[in-house]
Tab-separated table of C-alpha atoms in Angstrom:
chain	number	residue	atom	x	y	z
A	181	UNK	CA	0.000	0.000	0.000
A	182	UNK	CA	1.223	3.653	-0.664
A	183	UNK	CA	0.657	5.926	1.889
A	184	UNK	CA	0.652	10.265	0.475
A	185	UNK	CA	1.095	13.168	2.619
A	186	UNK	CA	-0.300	16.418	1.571
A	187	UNK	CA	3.202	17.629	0.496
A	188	UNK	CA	3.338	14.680	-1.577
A	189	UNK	CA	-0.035	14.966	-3.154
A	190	UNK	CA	0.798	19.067	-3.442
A	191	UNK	CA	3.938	17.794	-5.699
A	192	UNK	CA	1.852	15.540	-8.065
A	193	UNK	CA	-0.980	16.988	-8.742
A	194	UNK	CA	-2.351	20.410	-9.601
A	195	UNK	CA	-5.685	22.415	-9.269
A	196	UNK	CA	-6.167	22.395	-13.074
A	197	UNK	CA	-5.493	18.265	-13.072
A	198	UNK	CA	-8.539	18.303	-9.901
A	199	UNK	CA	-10.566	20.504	-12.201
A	200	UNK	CA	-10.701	17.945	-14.649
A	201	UNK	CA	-11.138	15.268	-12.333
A	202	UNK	CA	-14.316	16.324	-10.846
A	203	UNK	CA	-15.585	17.314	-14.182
A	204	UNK	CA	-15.164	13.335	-15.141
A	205	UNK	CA	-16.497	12.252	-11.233
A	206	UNK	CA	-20.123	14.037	-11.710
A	207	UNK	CA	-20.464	13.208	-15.576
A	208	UNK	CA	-20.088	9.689	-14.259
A	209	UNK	CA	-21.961	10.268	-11.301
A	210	UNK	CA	-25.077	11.552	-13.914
A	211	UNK	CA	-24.058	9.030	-16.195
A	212	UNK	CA	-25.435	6.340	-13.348
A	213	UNK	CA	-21.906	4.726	-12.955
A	214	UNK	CA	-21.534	5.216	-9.697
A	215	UNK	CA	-22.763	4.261	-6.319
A	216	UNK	CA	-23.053	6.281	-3.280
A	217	UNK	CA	-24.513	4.954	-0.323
A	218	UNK	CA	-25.538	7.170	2.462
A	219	UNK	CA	-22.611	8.467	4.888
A	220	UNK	CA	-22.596	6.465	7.860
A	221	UNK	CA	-22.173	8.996	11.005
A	222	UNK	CA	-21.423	6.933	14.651
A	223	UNK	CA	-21.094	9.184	17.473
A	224	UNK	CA	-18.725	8.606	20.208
A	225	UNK	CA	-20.262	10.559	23.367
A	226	UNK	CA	-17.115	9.465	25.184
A	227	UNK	CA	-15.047	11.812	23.732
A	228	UNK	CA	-17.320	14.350	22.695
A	229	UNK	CA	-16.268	12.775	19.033
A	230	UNK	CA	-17.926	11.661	15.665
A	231	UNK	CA	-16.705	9.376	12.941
A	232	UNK	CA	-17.796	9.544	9.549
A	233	UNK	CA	-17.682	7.387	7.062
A	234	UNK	CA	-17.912	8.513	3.109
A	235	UNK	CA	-17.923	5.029	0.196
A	236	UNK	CA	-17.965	5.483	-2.914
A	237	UNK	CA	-17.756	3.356	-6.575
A	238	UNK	CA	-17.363	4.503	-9.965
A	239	UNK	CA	-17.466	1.607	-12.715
A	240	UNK	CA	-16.459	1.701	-16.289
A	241	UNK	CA	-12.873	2.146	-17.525
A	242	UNK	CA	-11.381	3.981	-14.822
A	243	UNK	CA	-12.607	2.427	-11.681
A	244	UNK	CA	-12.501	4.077	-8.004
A	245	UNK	CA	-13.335	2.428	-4.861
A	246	UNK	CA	-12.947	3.471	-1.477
A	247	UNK	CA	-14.374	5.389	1.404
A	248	UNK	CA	-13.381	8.633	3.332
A	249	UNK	CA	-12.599	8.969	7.417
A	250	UNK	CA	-14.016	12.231	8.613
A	251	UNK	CA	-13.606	12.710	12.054
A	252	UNK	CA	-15.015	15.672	14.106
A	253	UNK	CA	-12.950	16.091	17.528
A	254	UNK	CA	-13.924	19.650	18.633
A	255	UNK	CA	-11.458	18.698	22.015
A	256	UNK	CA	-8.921	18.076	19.913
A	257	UNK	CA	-8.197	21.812	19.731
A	258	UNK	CA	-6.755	21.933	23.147
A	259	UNK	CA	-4.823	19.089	22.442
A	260	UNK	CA	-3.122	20.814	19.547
A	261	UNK	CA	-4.788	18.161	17.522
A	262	UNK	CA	-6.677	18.987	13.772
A	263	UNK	CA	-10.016	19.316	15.209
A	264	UNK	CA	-11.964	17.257	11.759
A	265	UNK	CA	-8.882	14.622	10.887
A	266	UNK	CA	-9.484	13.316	7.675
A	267	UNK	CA	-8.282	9.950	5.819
A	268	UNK	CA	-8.898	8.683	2.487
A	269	UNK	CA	-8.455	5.037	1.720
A	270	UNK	CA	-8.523	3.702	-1.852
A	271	UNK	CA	-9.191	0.028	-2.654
A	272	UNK	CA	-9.018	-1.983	-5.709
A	273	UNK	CA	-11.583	-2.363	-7.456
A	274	UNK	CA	-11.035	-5.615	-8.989
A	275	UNK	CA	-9.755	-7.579	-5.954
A	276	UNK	CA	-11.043	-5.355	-3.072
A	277	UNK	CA	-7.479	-4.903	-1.551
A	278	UNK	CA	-6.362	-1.702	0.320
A	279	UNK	CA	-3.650	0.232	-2.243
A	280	UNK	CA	-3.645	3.289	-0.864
A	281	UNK	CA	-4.531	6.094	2.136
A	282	UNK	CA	-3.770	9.977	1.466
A	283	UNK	CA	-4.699	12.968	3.471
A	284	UNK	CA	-8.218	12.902	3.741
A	285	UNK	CA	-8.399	16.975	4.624
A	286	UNK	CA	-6.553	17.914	1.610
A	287	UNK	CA	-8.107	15.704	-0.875
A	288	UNK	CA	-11.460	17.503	0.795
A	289	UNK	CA	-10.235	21.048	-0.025
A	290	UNK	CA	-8.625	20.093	-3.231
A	291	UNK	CA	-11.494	18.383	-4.675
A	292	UNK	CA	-14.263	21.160	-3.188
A	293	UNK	CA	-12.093	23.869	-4.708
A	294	UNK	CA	-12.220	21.845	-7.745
A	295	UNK	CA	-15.810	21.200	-8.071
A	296	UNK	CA	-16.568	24.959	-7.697
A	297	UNK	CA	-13.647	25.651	-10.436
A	298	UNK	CA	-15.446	22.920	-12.781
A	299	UNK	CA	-18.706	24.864	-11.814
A	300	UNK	CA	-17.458	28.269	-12.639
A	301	UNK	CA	-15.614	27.027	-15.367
A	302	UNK	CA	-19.151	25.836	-17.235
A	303	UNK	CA	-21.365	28.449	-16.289
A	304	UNK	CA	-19.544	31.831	-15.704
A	305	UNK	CA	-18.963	34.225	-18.495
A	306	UNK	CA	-16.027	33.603	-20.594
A	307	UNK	CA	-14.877	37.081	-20.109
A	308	UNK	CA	-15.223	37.506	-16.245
A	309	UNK	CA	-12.636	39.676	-15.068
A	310	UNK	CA	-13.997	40.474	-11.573
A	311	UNK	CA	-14.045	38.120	-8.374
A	312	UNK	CA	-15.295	38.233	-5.190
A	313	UNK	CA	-14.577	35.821	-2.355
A	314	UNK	CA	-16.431	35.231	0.537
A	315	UNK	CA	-14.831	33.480	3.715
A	316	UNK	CA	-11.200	32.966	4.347
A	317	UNK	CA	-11.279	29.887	6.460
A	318	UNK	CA	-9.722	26.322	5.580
A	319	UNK	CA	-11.367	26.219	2.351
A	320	UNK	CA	-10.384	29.672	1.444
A	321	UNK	CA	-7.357	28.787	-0.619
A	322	UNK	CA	-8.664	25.637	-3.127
A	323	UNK	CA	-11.593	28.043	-3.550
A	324	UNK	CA	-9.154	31.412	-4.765
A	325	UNK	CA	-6.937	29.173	-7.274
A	326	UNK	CA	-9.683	27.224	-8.504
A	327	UNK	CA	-11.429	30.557	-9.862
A	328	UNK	CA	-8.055	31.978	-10.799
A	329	UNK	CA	-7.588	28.477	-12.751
A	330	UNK	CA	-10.267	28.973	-14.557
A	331	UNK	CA	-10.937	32.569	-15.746
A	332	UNK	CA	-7.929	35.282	-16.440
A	333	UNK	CA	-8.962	37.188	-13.852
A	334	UNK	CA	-8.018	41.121	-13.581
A	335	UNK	CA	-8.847	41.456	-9.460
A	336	UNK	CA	-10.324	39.280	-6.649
A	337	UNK	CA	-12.278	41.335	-3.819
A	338	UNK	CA	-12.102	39.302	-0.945
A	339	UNK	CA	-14.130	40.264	2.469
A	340	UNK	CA	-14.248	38.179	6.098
A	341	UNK	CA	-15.710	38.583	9.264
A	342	UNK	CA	-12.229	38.711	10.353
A	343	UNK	CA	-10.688	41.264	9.210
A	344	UNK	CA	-7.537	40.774	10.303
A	345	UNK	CA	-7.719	37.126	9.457
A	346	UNK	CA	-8.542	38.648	5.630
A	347	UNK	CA	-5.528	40.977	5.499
A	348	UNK	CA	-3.573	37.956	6.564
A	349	UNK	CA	-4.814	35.621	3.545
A	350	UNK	CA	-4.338	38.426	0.865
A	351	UNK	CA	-0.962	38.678	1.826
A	352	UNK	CA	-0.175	35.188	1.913
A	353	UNK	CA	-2.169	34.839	-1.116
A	354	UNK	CA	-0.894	37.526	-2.926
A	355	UNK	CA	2.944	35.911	-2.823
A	356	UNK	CA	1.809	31.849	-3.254
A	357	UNK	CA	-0.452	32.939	-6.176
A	358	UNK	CA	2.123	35.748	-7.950
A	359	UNK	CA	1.890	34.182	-11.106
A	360	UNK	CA	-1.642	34.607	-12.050
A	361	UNK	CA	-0.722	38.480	-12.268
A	362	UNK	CA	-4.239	39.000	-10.500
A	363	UNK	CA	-4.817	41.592	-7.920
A	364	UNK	CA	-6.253	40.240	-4.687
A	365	UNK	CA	-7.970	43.103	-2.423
A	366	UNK	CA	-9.139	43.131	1.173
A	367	UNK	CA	-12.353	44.876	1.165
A	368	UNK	CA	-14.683	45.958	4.194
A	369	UNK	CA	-17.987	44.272	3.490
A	370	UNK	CA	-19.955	42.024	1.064
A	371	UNK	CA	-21.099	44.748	-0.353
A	372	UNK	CA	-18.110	46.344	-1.407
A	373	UNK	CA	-16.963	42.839	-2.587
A	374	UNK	CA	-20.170	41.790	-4.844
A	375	UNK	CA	-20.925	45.104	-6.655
A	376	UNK	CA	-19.916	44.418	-10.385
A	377	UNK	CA	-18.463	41.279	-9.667
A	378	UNK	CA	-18.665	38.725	-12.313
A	379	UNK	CA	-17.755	35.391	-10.279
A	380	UNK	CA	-18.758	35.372	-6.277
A	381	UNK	CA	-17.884	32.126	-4.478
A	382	UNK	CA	-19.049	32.214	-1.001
A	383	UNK	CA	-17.470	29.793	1.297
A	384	UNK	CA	-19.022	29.410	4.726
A	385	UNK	CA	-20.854	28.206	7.542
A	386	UNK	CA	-23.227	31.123	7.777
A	387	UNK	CA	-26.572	30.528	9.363
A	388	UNK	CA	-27.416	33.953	7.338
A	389	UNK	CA	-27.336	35.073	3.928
A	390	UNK	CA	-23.454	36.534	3.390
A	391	UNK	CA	-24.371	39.114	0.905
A	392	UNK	CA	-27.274	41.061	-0.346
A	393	UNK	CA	-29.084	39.666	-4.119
A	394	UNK	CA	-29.972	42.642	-4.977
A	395	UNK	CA	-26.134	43.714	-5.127
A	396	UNK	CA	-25.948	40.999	-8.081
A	397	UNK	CA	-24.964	41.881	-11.368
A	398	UNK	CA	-26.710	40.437	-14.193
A	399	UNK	CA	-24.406	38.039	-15.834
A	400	UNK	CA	-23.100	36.899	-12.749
A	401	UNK	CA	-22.518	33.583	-11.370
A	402	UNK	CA	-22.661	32.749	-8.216
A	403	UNK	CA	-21.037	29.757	-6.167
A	404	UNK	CA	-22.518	28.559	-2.670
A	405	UNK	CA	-19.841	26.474	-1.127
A	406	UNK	CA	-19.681	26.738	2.386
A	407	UNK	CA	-23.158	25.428	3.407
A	408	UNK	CA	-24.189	22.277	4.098
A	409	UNK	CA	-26.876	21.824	6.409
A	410	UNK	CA	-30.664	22.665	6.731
A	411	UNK	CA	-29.395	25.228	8.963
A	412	UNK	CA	-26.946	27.262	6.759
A	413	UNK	CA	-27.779	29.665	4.650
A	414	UNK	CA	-25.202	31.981	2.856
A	415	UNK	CA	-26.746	32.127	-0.246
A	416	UNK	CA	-29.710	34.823	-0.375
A	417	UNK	CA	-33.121	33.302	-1.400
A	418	UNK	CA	-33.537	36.583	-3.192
A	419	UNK	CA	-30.744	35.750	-5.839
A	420	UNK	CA	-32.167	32.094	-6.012
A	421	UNK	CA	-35.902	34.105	-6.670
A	422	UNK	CA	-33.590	36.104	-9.461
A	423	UNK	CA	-31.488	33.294	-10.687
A	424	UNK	CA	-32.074	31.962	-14.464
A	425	UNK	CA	-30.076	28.668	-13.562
A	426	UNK	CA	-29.673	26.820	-10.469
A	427	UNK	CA	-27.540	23.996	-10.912
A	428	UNK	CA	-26.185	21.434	-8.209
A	429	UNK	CA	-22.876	19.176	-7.693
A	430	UNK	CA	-25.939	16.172	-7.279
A	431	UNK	CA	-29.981	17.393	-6.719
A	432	UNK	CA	-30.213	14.503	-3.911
A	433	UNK	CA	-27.426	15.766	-1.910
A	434	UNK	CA	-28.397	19.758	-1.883
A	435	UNK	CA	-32.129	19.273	-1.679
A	436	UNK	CA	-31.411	16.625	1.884
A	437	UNK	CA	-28.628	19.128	3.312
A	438	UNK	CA	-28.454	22.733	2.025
A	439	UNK	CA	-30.794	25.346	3.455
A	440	UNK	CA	-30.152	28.065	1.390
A	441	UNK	CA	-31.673	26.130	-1.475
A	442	UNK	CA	-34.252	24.141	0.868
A	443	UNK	CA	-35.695	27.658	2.397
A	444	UNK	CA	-36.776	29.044	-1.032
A	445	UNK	CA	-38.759	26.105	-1.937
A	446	UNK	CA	-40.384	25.328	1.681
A	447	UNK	CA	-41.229	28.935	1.738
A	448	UNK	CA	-42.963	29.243	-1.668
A	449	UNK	CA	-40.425	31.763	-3.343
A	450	UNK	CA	-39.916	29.126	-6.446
A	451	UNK	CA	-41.083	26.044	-8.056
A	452	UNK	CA	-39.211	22.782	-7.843
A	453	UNK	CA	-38.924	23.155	-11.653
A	454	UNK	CA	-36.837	26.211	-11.341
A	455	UNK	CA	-33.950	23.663	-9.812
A	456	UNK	CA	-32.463	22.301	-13.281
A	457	UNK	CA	-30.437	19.495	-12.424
A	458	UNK	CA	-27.326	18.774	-12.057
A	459	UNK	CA	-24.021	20.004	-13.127
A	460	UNK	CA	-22.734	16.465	-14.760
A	461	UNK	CA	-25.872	16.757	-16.527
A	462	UNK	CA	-24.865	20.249	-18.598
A	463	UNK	CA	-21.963	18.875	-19.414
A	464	UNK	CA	-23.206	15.861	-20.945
A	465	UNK	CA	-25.911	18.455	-22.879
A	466	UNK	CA	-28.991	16.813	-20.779
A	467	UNK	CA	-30.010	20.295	-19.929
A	468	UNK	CA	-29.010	23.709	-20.535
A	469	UNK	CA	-25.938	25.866	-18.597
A	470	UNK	CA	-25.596	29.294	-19.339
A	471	UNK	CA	-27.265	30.925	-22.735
A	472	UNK	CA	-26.365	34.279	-23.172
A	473	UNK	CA	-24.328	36.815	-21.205
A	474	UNK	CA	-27.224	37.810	-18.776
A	475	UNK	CA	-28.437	35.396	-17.593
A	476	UNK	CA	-27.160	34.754	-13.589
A	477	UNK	CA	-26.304	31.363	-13.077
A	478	UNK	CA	-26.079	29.774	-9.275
A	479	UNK	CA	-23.781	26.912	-8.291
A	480	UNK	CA	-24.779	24.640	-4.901
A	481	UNK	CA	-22.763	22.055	-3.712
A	482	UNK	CA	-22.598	19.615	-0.718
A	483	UNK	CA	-19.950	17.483	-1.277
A	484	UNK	CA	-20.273	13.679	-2.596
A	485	UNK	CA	-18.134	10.954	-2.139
A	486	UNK	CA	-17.508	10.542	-6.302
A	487	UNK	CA	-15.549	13.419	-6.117
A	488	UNK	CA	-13.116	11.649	-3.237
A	489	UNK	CA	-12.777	8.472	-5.020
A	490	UNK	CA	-12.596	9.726	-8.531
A	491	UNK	CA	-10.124	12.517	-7.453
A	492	UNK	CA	-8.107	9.946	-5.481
A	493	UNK	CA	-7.545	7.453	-7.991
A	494	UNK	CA	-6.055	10.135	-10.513
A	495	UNK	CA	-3.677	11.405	-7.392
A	496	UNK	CA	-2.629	7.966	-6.896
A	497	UNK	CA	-2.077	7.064	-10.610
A	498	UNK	CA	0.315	9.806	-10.690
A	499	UNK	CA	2.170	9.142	-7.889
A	500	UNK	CA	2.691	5.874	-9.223
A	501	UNK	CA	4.130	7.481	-12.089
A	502	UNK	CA	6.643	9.558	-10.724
A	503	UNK	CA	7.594	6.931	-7.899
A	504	UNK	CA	6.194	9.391	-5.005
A	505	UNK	CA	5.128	8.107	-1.597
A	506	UNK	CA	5.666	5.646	1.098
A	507	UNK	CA	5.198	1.822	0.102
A	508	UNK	CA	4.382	0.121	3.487
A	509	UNK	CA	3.579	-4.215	3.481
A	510	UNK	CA	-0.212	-5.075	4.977
């Protein structure tokens, strides 16, 4: 079995390479090649702890199996312990053997970034020149070069609660990210940050809406990354009301777990029809992405385990490659 730090994945694979990756994990995924059973959550009141447990298959020519370890130890903090340890074991397919485990919590940011990159990459205008970015947390960074991947991008307005924790990241930022030539700007509010923006990816846990729909462009598109629970809701129900496309990472997953898309439709604001699908779906041409340069297009996703497994394999494939990581005997 090969085991991959995050340095090691870092050195093999690239945000672009992830981009493509996910693309191929939720064409498959609407293709109905995969399987996805239900997470499996145990709770261990013990130690204040729970364990979660992520499978996934894909089928066909490039076959993925194997199942992500989420862990969330809130105690762990004091312990100087990550707080949501995260491990990602691939098997093979074909005789069910362990071949590999990775960092689970950077295959979740790479992959997450990724999706939203593949998302923005579809649906946003071709010419977008203006980003805004909201949240600077773990997820932060996957989520900046993901849109900077995709679109030649002249400035990124980023805003936090935080503001010091903002300042911080658009430093950093600014240096690991030099050779996009794109200006990244610490701005006050949401406000300041979604006026005339063309791409806004908002990545948080917000149990409120992080910005203001009527503060949306036409044209726009709109990522909502961050929430993923009936509870959260960062994503205005007034710029779902205004939206000409809502399109999800999979329909099962955001209409069980997302509340900024759950609250419209509970509360009567749109039809179920106004959902379209999903986004494996527009790129195999089953339904419709963006059509003309007004239009605002809206991008939910929850996570799904396809992603992990598809994303994994392609990391491990290339570290096989270029002879990278640990080979330990079961």
């Amino acid at each position: 079995m090969i085991v991959l730090t995050k340095e090691e994945m870092q050195t093999v694979f690239t945000m672009e390479e992830a981009i493509q990756a996910d693309k191929e994990a939720l064409r498959l995924f609407s293709q109905g090649k995969s399987t996805v059973p239900l997470r499996t959550n145990i709770d261990v009141p013990e130690h204040g702890g729970q364990s979660l447990y992520m499978p996934a298959y894909v089928a066909g020519d490039n076959q993925a199996l194997g199942v992500k370890i989420v862990s969330i130890y809130p105690g762990n903090i004091a312990k100087n312990l990550p707080s949501v340890p995260a491990t990602m074991v691939l098997l093979n397919a074909e005789t069910g053997i362990a071949e590999a485990m990775m960092d689970g919590t950077y295959l979740t940011q790479l992959r997450t970034g990724a999706v939203q990159g593949a998302a923005t990459d579809v649906l946003a205008r071709k010419d977008a020149k203006i980003a805004a970015l909201i949240g600077t947390g773990g997820q932060a960074i996957s989520q900046l070069e993901a849109m900077l991947t995709v679109r030649s991008l002249d400035e990124v307005r980023i805003v936090d609660i935080d503001k010091e924790r903002c300042e911080q990241f658009v430093k950093e930022m600014s240096e690991q990210f030099a050779h996009f030539n794109t200006q990244l700007i610490v701005v006050d509010n949401s406000e300041a940050a979604v006026k005339g923006a063309d791409i806004i990816t908002s990545v948080t846990t917000s149990k409120r809406a992080t910005f203001s729909g009527e503060h949306v462009k036409k044209g726009a598109h709109i990522n909502g990354v961050g929430a993923y629970t009936p509870e959260m809701h960062e994503l205005p129900s007034e710029i779902i009301v205004r939206a000409d496309k809502v399109i999800f990472d999979t329909m099962e997953g955001v209409l069980a777990e997302a509340g900024d898309i759950i609250t419209p439709l509970n509360e009567g604001l749109v039809e179920r029809s106004q959902y379209q699908g999903d986004l494996g779906e527009v790129m195999l041409g089953k339904i419709l992405g963006r059509e003309n340069e007004e239009e605002i297009t809206v991008f939910k996703t929850v996570g799904t385990a396809v992603l992990d497994v598809v994303t994994a394999r392609k990391i491990l494939a290339k570290a096989k490659k270029l002879g990278v990581g640990t080979q330990i005997a079961l």
